[in-house]
PDB file of C-alpha atoms in Angstrom:
ATOM      1  CA  MET A  19      21.999 -30.669  10.949  1.00 51.00           C
ATOM      2  CA  ARG A  20      24.558 -32.097  11.887  1.00 67.00           C
ATOM      3  CA  LEU A  21      24.388 -35.269   9.788  1.00 71.00           C
ATOM      4  CA  GLN A  22      28.038 -35.709   9.740  1.00 67.00           C
ATOM      5  CA  ALA A  23      27.683 -36.594  12.998  1.00 66.00           C
ATOM      6  CA  LEU A  24      25.336 -39.067  12.962  1.00 66.00           C
ATOM      7  CA  SER A  25      27.166 -40.535   9.759  1.00 67.00           C
ATOM      8  CA  ALA A  26      30.372 -40.891  11.781  1.00 64.00           C
ATOM      9  CA  THR A  27      29.187 -44.268  13.196  1.00 68.00           C
ATOM     10  CA  PRO A  28      29.147 -46.711   9.967  1.00 70.00           C
ATOM     11  CA  PRO A  29      27.088 -49.533  11.385  1.00 70.00           C
ATOM     12  CA  PHE A  30      24.728 -47.331  12.426  1.00 66.00           C
ATOM     13  CA  ALA A  31      24.756 -45.163   9.139  1.00 65.00           C
ATOM     14  CA  ALA A  32      24.510 -48.393   7.121  1.00 70.00           C
ATOM     15  CA  ALA A  33      21.166 -49.444   9.144  1.00 68.00           C
ATOM     16  CA  CYS A  34      19.513 -46.161   9.064  1.00 75.00           C
ATOM     17  CA  ARG A  35      20.423 -45.048   5.495  1.00 74.00           C
ATOM     18  CA  ALA A  36      17.115 -44.452   4.489  1.00 77.00           C
ATOM     19  CA  ALA A  37      15.696 -42.719   7.637  1.00 78.00           C
ATOM     20  CA  LEU A  38      19.210 -40.478   7.511  1.00 82.00           C
ATOM     21  CA  TYR A  39      19.624 -39.589   4.466  1.00 82.00           C
ATOM     22  CA  GLY A  40      16.061 -39.687   2.884  1.00 84.00           C
ATOM     23  CA  LEU A  41      15.123 -36.326   0.993  1.00 87.00           C
ATOM     24  CA  VAL A  42      11.558 -37.155   0.425  1.00 83.00           C
ATOM     25  CA  PRO A  43       9.705 -33.701  -0.069  1.00 82.00           C
ATOM     26  CA  GLY A  44       7.519 -32.371   2.397  1.00 80.00           C
ATOM     27  CA  ARG A  45       9.083 -35.039   4.865  1.00 83.00           C
ATOM     28  CA  PRO A  46      11.411 -34.131   7.612  1.00 84.00           C
ATOM     29  CA  SER A  47      14.817 -36.068   7.139  1.00 84.00           C
ATOM     30  CA  PRO A  48      18.515 -35.176   8.905  1.00 86.00           C
ATOM     31  CA  ALA A  49      19.433 -35.156   5.322  1.00 86.00           C
ATOM     32  CA  ALA A  50      16.966 -32.267   4.463  1.00 87.00           C
ATOM     33  CA  SER A  51      17.778 -30.509   7.580  1.00 86.00           C
ATOM     34  CA  TRP A  52      21.572 -30.477   6.466  1.00 86.00           C
ATOM     35  CA  LEU A  53      21.189 -29.620   3.289  1.00 87.00           C
ATOM     36  CA  ARG A  54      18.912 -26.391   5.085  1.00 85.00           C
ATOM     37  CA  TRP A  55      21.065 -25.423   7.596  1.00 85.00           C
ATOM     38  CA  GLY A  56      23.980 -27.557   7.808  1.00 84.00           C
ATOM     39  CA  PRO A  57      27.724 -26.702   7.292  1.00 85.00           C
ATOM     40  CA  PHE A  58      29.417 -28.201   4.431  1.00 84.00           C
ATOM     41  CA  ASP A  59      30.368 -31.613   3.865  1.00 84.00           C
ATOM     42  CA  ARG A  60      31.641 -33.296   0.529  1.00 84.00           C
ATOM     43  CA  GLU A  61      31.082 -37.097   2.592  1.00 83.00           C
ATOM     44  CA  VAL A  62      27.493 -36.199   3.804  1.00 84.00           C
ATOM     45  CA  LEU A  63      26.733 -34.827   0.199  1.00 86.00           C
ATOM     46  CA  ALA A  64      27.866 -37.657  -1.937  1.00 85.00           C
ATOM     47  CA  ALA A  65      25.997 -39.996   0.302  1.00 84.00           C
ATOM     48  CA  LEU A  66      22.784 -38.945  -0.726  1.00 86.00           C
ATOM     49  CA  ASP A  67      20.597 -40.457  -3.254  1.00 84.00           C
ATOM     50  CA  ARG A  68      21.571 -38.694  -6.342  1.00 82.00           C
ATOM     51  CA  ALA A  69      17.825 -38.395  -7.756  1.00 82.00           C
ATOM     52  CA  GLU A  70      16.651 -37.695  -4.253  1.00 86.00           C
ATOM     53  CA  LEU A  71      19.281 -34.373  -4.769  1.00 86.00           C
ATOM     54  CA  PHE A  72      17.941 -33.503  -8.082  1.00 82.00           C
ATOM     55  CA  ALA A  73      14.579 -33.427  -7.151  1.00 83.00           C
ATOM     56  CA  ALA A  74      15.748 -31.161  -3.984  1.00 84.00           C
ATOM     57  CA  LEU A  75      17.478 -28.938  -6.486  1.00 82.00           C
ATOM     58  CA  GLY A  76      14.464 -29.021  -8.618  1.00 78.00           C
ATOM     59  CA  GLY A  77      12.250 -27.568  -6.260  1.00 75.00           C
ATOM     60  CA  ALA A  78      10.441 -30.587  -5.035  1.00 74.00           C
ATOM     61  CA  ASP A  79      10.920 -29.244  -1.393  1.00 73.00           C
ATOM     62  CA  PRO A  80      11.165 -25.864  -2.136  1.00 74.00           C
ATOM     63  CA  ALA A  81      13.005 -25.234   1.557  1.00 73.00           C
ATOM     64  CA  ALA A  82      15.653 -27.674   0.525  1.00 77.00           C
ATOM     65  CA  ALA A  83      16.256 -25.906  -2.987  1.00 79.00           C
ATOM     66  CA  PRO A  84      18.771 -23.243  -2.334  1.00 83.00           C
ATOM     67  CA  GLY A  85      21.023 -25.616   0.152  1.00 86.00           C
ATOM     68  CA  ALA A  86      20.932 -28.309  -2.082  1.00 87.00           C
ATOM     69  CA  ALA A  87      21.898 -26.265  -4.712  1.00 88.00           C
ATOM     70  CA  VAL A  88      24.838 -24.333  -2.822  1.00 90.00           C
ATOM     71  CA  HIS A  89      26.144 -27.482  -1.128  1.00 89.00           C
ATOM     72  CA  THR A  90      26.411 -29.036  -4.705  1.00 88.00           C
ATOM     73  CA  ALA A  91      28.129 -26.250  -6.400  1.00 89.00           C
ATOM     74  CA  ALA A  92      30.409 -25.958  -2.889  1.00 88.00           C
ATOM     75  CA  ALA A  93      31.714 -29.908  -3.772  1.00 87.00           C
ATOM     76  CA  LEU A  94      31.890 -29.043  -7.471  1.00 86.00           C
ATOM     77  CA  LEU A  95      33.587 -26.195  -6.819  1.00 86.00           C
ATOM     78  CA  ALA A  96      36.316 -27.804  -4.864  1.00 84.00           C
ATOM     79  CA  GLY A  97      36.163 -31.136  -6.902  1.00 81.00           C
ATOM     80  CA  PRO A  98      34.416 -31.472 -10.183  1.00 77.00           C
ATOM     81  CA  ALA A  99      34.425 -35.122  -9.620  1.00 80.00           C
ATOM     82  CA  ALA A 100      33.222 -34.956  -6.016  1.00 79.00           C
ATOM     83  CA  LEU A 101      29.876 -36.394  -6.748  1.00 80.00           C
ATOM     84  CA  GLY A 102      31.363 -39.142  -9.109  1.00 79.00           C
ATOM     85  CA  ASP A 103      31.815 -39.177 -13.023  1.00 79.00           C
ATOM     86  CA  PRO A 104      30.999 -35.138 -13.887  1.00 76.00           C
ATOM     87  CA  ALA A 105      30.163 -36.117 -17.577  1.00 75.00           C
ATOM     88  CA  ALA A 106      27.307 -38.432 -15.730  1.00 77.00           C
ATOM     89  CA  LEU A 107      26.214 -35.959 -13.415  1.00 78.00           C
ATOM     90  CA  ARG A 108      25.707 -33.503 -16.100  1.00 74.00           C
ATOM     91  CA  ALA A 109      24.082 -36.137 -18.309  1.00 74.00           C
ATOM     92  CA  GLU A 110      21.896 -36.669 -15.174  1.00 75.00           C
ATOM     93  CA  LEU A 111      21.113 -33.082 -14.863  1.00 74.00           C
ATOM     94  CA  ALA A 112      19.679 -32.644 -18.538  1.00 69.00           C
ATOM     95  CA  THR A 113      17.503 -35.178 -18.379  1.00 71.00           C
ATOM     96  CA  GLY A 114      14.149 -35.668 -16.382  1.00 62.00           C
ATOM     97  CA  SER A 115      11.336 -33.317 -15.319  1.00 63.00           C
ATOM     98  CA  GLY A 116      12.500 -30.661 -12.895  1.00 68.00           C
ATOM     99  CA  ARG A 117      15.731 -30.613 -14.236  1.00 72.00           C
ATOM    100  CA  ALA A 118      15.754 -27.200 -16.088  1.00 73.00           C
ATOM    101  CA  GLU A 119      15.246 -25.907 -12.459  1.00 76.00           C
ATOM    102  CA  ALA A 120      17.671 -28.024 -10.845  1.00 78.00           C
ATOM    103  CA  ALA A 121      20.130 -26.942 -13.273  1.00 79.00           C
ATOM    104  CA  GLY A 122      19.396 -23.055 -12.957  1.00 80.00           C
ATOM    105  CA  GLN A 123      19.507 -23.569  -9.373  1.00 82.00           C
ATOM    106  CA  LEU A 124      22.888 -25.079  -9.632  1.00 84.00           C
ATOM    107  CA  LEU A 125      24.510 -22.782 -11.957  1.00 84.00           C
ATOM    108  CA  ALA A 126      23.136 -19.753  -9.731  1.00 86.00           C
ATOM    109  CA  ALA A 127      24.819 -21.230  -6.809  1.00 88.00           C
ATOM    110  CA  ILE A 128      28.089 -21.843  -8.655  1.00 87.00           C
ATOM    111  CA  ALA A 129      27.824 -17.667  -9.709  1.00 86.00           C
ATOM    112  CA  PHE A 130      26.929 -17.001  -6.100  1.00 88.00           C
ATOM    113  CA  LEU A 131      29.986 -19.034  -4.863  1.00 86.00           C
ATOM    114  CA  THR A 132      32.588 -17.416  -7.206  1.00 83.00           C
ATOM    115  CA  PRO A 133      34.230 -14.679  -6.099  1.00 79.00           C
ATOM    116  CA  ARG A 134      33.634 -11.374  -8.197  1.00 75.00           C
ATOM    117  CA  ALA A 135      36.610 -10.143 -10.540  1.00 70.00           C
ATOM    118  CA  ASP A 136      36.754  -6.290  -9.237  1.00 74.00           C
ATOM    119  CA  GLY A 137      37.532  -6.971  -5.618  1.00 72.00           C
ATOM    120  CA  PRO A 138      40.111  -9.242  -3.467  1.00 74.00           C
ATOM    121  CA  VAL A 139      39.758 -12.832  -4.041  1.00 69.00           C
ATOM    122  CA  PRO A 140      39.847 -14.574  -0.380  1.00 71.00           C
ATOM    123  CA  PRO A 141      43.109 -17.157  -0.195  1.00 68.00           C
ATOM    124  CA  ASP A 142      41.040 -19.897  -0.005  1.00 70.00           C
ATOM    125  CA  ALA A 143      38.929 -19.315  -3.302  1.00 70.00           C
ATOM    126  CA  GLY A 144      41.590 -18.500  -5.834  1.00 70.00           C
ATOM    127  CA  ALA A 145      40.536 -21.494  -7.971  1.00 78.00           C
ATOM    128  CA  ARG A 146      37.149 -20.758  -7.841  1.00 80.00           C
ATOM    129  CA  PRO A 147      36.887 -18.312 -10.878  1.00 81.00           C
ATOM    130  CA  ALA A 148      38.573 -21.160 -13.350  1.00 80.00           C
ATOM    131  CA  ALA A 149      36.579 -24.079 -11.878  1.00 82.00           C
ATOM    132  CA  ALA A 150      33.306 -22.247 -12.154  1.00 84.00           C
ATOM    133  CA  ALA A 151      33.991 -20.907 -16.072  1.00 83.00           C
ATOM    134  CA  GLY A 152      35.042 -25.016 -16.621  1.00 82.00           C
ATOM    135  CA  LEU A 153      31.530 -26.050 -15.055  1.00 81.00           C
ATOM    136  CA  TRP A 154      29.572 -23.280 -16.924  1.00 81.00           C
ATOM    137  CA  ARG A 155      31.670 -24.490 -20.302  1.00 81.00           C
ATOM    138  CA  ALA A 156      30.263 -27.937 -19.492  1.00 78.00           C
ATOM    139  CA  ALA A 157      26.284 -27.168 -18.541  1.00 76.00           C
ATOM    140  CA  LEU A 158      26.462 -25.373 -22.291  1.00 77.00           C
ATOM    141  CA  ALA A 159      28.155 -28.269 -23.791  1.00 77.00           C
ATOM    142  CA  ALA A 160      26.019 -30.687 -22.484  1.00 70.00           C
ATOM    143  CA  GLY A 161      23.008 -28.654 -23.481  1.00 70.00           C
ATOM    144  CA  LEU A 162      21.341 -28.077 -19.944  1.00 65.00           C
ATOM    145  CA  PRO A 163      18.013 -26.722 -20.525  1.00 60.00           C
ATOM    146  CA  PRO A 164      17.078 -23.011 -20.035  1.00 59.00           C
ATOM    147  CA  TRP A 165      16.356 -22.134 -16.607  1.00 54.00           C
ATOM    148  CA  PRO A 166      12.696 -21.153 -16.278  1.00 53.00           C
ATOM    149  CA  ALA A 167      11.925 -17.235 -15.864  1.00 46.00           C
ATOM    150  CA  GLN A 168       9.931 -17.721 -12.841  1.00 46.00           C
ATOM    151  CA  ALA A 169      12.780 -19.294 -11.001  1.00 46.00           C
ATOM    152  CA  ALA A 170      14.855 -16.002 -11.521  1.00 42.00           C
ATOM    153  CA  SER A 171      13.456 -14.167  -8.434  1.00 41.00           C
ATOM    154  CA  ARG A 172      14.400 -16.757  -5.870  1.00 45.00           C
ATOM    155  CA  THR A 173      17.395 -15.594  -4.207  1.00 44.00           C
ATOM    156  CA  LEU A 174      20.253 -17.732  -2.519  1.00 49.00           C
ATOM    157  CA  ALA A 175      21.203 -15.154   0.116  1.00 45.00           C
ATOM    158  CA  SER A 176      19.511 -17.760   2.899  1.00 45.00           C
ATOM    159  CA  THR A 177      21.826 -20.235   1.846  1.00 43.00           C
ATOM    160  CA  ARG A 178      25.026 -18.182   4.037  1.00 44.00           C
ATOM    161  CA  THR A 179      23.955 -19.855   6.910  1.00 45.00           C
ATOM    162  CA  CYS A 180      25.017 -23.189   5.685  1.00 46.00           C
ATOM    163  CA  GLY A 181      29.111 -22.880   6.117  1.00 49.00           C
ATOM    164  CA  CYS A 182      30.220 -23.614   2.610  1.00 50.00           C
ATOM    165  CA  PRO A 183      33.067 -22.468   1.476  1.00 50.00           C
TER     166      PRO A 183
END
């Protein structure tokens, strides 16, 4: 779960990239552990293979899906370009198998991390509501597929341990 410590040595991280950052469903890896229990780190998230991250978001590995969603949502709320070109990210998320589940997990995590309007907003979260609204509007404009009804029963409450903002 301390993937950022393993990533801190560039020659080691480069030599062991597949072993460190691989997200193969059903196979343990430092990246899968980090998604599930590790603290938020934008650079580590950006180093993950996007197709594997979207597969994790889409439920290919059900244990990693909520953590993947919260880490990705936190990065996007901090800066829409955190994972590259936002338009390309949305287009990639809108196509392919399992993408409806991935889009639903991501939008649910964005809502989960957005402070409610009827209470106090933490000082470090003041920009999140506007960023979340922008992400939701962009998702609607991109024509992301509808989230399957059976996914609505999943909870993101277990992801509070990831240390995300």
